[in-house]
PDB file of N, CA and C in Angstrom:
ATOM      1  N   UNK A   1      52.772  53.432 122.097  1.00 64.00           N
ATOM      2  CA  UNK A   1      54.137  53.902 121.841  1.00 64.00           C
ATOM      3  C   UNK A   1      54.884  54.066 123.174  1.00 64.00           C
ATOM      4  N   UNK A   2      55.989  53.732 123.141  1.00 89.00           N
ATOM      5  CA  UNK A   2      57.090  53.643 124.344  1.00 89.00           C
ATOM      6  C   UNK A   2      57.351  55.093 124.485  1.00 89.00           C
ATOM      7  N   UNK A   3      57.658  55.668 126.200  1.00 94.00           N
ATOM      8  CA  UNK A   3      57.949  56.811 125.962  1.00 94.00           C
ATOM      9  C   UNK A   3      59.194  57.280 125.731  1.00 94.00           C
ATOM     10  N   UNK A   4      60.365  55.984 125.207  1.00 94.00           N
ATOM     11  CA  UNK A   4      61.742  56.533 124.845  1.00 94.00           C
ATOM     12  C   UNK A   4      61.150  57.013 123.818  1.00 94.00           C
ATOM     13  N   UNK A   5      60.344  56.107 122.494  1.00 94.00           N
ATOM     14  CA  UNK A   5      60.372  56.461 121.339  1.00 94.00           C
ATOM     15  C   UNK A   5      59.605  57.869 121.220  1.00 94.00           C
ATOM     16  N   UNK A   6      58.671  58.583 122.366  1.00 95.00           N
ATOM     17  CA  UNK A   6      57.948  59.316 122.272  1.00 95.00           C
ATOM     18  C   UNK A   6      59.045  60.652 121.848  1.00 95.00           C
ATOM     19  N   UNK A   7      60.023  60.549 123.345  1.00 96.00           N
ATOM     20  CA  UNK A   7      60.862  61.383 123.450  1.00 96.00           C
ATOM     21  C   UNK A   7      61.879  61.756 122.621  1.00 96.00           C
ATOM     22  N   UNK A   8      62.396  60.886 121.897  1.00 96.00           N
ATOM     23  CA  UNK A   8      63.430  60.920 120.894  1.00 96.00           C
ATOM     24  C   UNK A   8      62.508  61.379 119.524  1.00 96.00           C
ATOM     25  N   UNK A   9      61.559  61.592 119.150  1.00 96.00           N
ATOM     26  CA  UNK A   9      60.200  62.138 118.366  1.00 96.00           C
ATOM     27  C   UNK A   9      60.669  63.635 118.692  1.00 96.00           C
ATOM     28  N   UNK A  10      60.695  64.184 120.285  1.00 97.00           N
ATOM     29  CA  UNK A  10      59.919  65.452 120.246  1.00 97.00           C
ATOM     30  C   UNK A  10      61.064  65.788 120.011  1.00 97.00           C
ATOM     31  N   UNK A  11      62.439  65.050 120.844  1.00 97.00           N
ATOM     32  CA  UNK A  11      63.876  66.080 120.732  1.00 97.00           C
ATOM     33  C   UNK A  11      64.102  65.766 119.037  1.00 97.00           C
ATOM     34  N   UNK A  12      63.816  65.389 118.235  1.00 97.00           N
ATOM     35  CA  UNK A  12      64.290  65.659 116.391  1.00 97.00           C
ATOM     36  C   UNK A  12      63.602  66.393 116.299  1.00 97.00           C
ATOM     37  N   UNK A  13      62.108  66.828 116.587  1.00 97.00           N
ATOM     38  CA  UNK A  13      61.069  67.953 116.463  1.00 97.00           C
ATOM     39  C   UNK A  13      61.893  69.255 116.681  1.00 97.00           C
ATOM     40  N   UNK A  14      62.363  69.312 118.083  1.00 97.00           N
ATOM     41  CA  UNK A  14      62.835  70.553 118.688  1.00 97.00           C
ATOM     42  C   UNK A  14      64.157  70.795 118.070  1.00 97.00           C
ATOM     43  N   UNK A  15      65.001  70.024 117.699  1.00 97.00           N
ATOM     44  CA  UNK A  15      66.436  70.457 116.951  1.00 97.00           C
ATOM     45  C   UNK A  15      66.413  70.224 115.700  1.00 97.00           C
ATOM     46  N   UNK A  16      65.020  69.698 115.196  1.00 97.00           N
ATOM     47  CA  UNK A  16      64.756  70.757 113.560  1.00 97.00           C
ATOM     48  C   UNK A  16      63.941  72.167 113.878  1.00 97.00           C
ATOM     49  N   UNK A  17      63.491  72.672 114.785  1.00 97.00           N
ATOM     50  CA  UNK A  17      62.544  73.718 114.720  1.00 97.00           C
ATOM     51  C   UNK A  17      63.993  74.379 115.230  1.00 97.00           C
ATOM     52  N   UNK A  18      64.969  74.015 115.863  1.00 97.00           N
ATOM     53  CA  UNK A  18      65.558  74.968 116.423  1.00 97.00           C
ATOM     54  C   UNK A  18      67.241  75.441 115.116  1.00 97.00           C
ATOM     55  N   UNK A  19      67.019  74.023 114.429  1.00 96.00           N
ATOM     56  CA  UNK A  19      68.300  74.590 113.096  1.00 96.00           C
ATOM     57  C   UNK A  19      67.422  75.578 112.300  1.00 96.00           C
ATOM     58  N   UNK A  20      65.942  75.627 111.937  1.00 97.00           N
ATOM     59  CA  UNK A  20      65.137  76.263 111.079  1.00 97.00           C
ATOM     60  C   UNK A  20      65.278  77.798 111.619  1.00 97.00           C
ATOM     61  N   UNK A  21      65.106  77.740 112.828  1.00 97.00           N
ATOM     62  CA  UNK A  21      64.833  79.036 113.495  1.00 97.00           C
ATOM     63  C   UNK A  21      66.523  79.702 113.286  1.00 97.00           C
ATOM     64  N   UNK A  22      67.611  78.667 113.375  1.00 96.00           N
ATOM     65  CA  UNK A  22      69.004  79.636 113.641  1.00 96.00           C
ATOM     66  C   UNK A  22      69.329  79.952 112.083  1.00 96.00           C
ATOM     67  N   UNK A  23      69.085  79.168 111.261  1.00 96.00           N
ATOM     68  CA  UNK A  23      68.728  79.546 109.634  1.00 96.00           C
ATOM     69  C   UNK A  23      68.382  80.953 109.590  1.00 96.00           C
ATOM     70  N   UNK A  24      66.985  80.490 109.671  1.00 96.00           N
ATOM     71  CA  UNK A  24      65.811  81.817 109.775  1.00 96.00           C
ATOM     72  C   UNK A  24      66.682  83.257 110.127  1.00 96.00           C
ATOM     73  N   UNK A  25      67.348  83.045 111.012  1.00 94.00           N
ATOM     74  CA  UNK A  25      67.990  84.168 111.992  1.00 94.00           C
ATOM     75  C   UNK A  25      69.414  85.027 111.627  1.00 94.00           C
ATOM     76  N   UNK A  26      69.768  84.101 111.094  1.00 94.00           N
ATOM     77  CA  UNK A  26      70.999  84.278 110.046  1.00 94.00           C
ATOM     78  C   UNK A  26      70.983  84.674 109.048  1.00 94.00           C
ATOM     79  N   UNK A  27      69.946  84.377 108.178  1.00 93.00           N
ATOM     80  CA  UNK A  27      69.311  85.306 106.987  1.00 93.00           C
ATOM     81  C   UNK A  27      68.648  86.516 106.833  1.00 93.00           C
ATOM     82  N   UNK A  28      68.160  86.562 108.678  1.00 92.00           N
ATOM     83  CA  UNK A  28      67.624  87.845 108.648  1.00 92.00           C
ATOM     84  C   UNK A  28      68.785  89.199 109.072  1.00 92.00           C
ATOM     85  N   UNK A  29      69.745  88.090 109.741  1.00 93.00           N
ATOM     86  CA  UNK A  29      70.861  89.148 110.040  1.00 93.00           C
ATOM     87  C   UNK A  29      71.440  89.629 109.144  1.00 93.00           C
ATOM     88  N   UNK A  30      71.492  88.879 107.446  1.00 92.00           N
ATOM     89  CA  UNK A  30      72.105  89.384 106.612  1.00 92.00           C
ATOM     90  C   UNK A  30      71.624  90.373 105.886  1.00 92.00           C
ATOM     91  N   UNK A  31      70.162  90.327 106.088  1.00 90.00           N
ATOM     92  CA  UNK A  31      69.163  91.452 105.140  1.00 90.00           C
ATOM     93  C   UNK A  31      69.400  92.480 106.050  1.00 90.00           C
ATOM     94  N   UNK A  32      69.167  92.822 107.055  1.00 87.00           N
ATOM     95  CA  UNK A  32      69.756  93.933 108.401  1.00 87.00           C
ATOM     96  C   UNK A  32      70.864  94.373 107.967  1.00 87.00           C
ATOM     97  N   UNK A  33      71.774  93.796 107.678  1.00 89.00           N
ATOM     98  CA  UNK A  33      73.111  94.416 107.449  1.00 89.00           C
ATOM     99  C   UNK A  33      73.158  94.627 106.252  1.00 89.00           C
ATOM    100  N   UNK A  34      72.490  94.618 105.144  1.00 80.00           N
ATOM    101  CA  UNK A  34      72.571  94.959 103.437  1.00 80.00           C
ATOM    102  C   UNK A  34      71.739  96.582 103.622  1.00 80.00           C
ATOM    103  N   UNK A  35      70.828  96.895 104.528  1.00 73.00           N
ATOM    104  CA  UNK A  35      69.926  98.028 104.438  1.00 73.00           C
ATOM    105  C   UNK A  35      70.957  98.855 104.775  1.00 73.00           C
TER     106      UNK A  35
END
């Protein structure tokens, strides 16, 4: 495997782990603010 294709692999990896995580984070801000 080429290491463009390697790289363009990890950065979709990292800016789905990182929309999941701002998701994640946003939902938790809303349960925080309902208590």
């Amino acid at each position: 495997m080429s290491s463009a294709g390697l790289f363009s692999l990890l950065l979709m990896n990292v800016s789905k782990a990182s929309f999941i995580a701002l998701t994640n984070f946003s939902f938790f801000r809303k349960q925080m603010s309902m208590m």
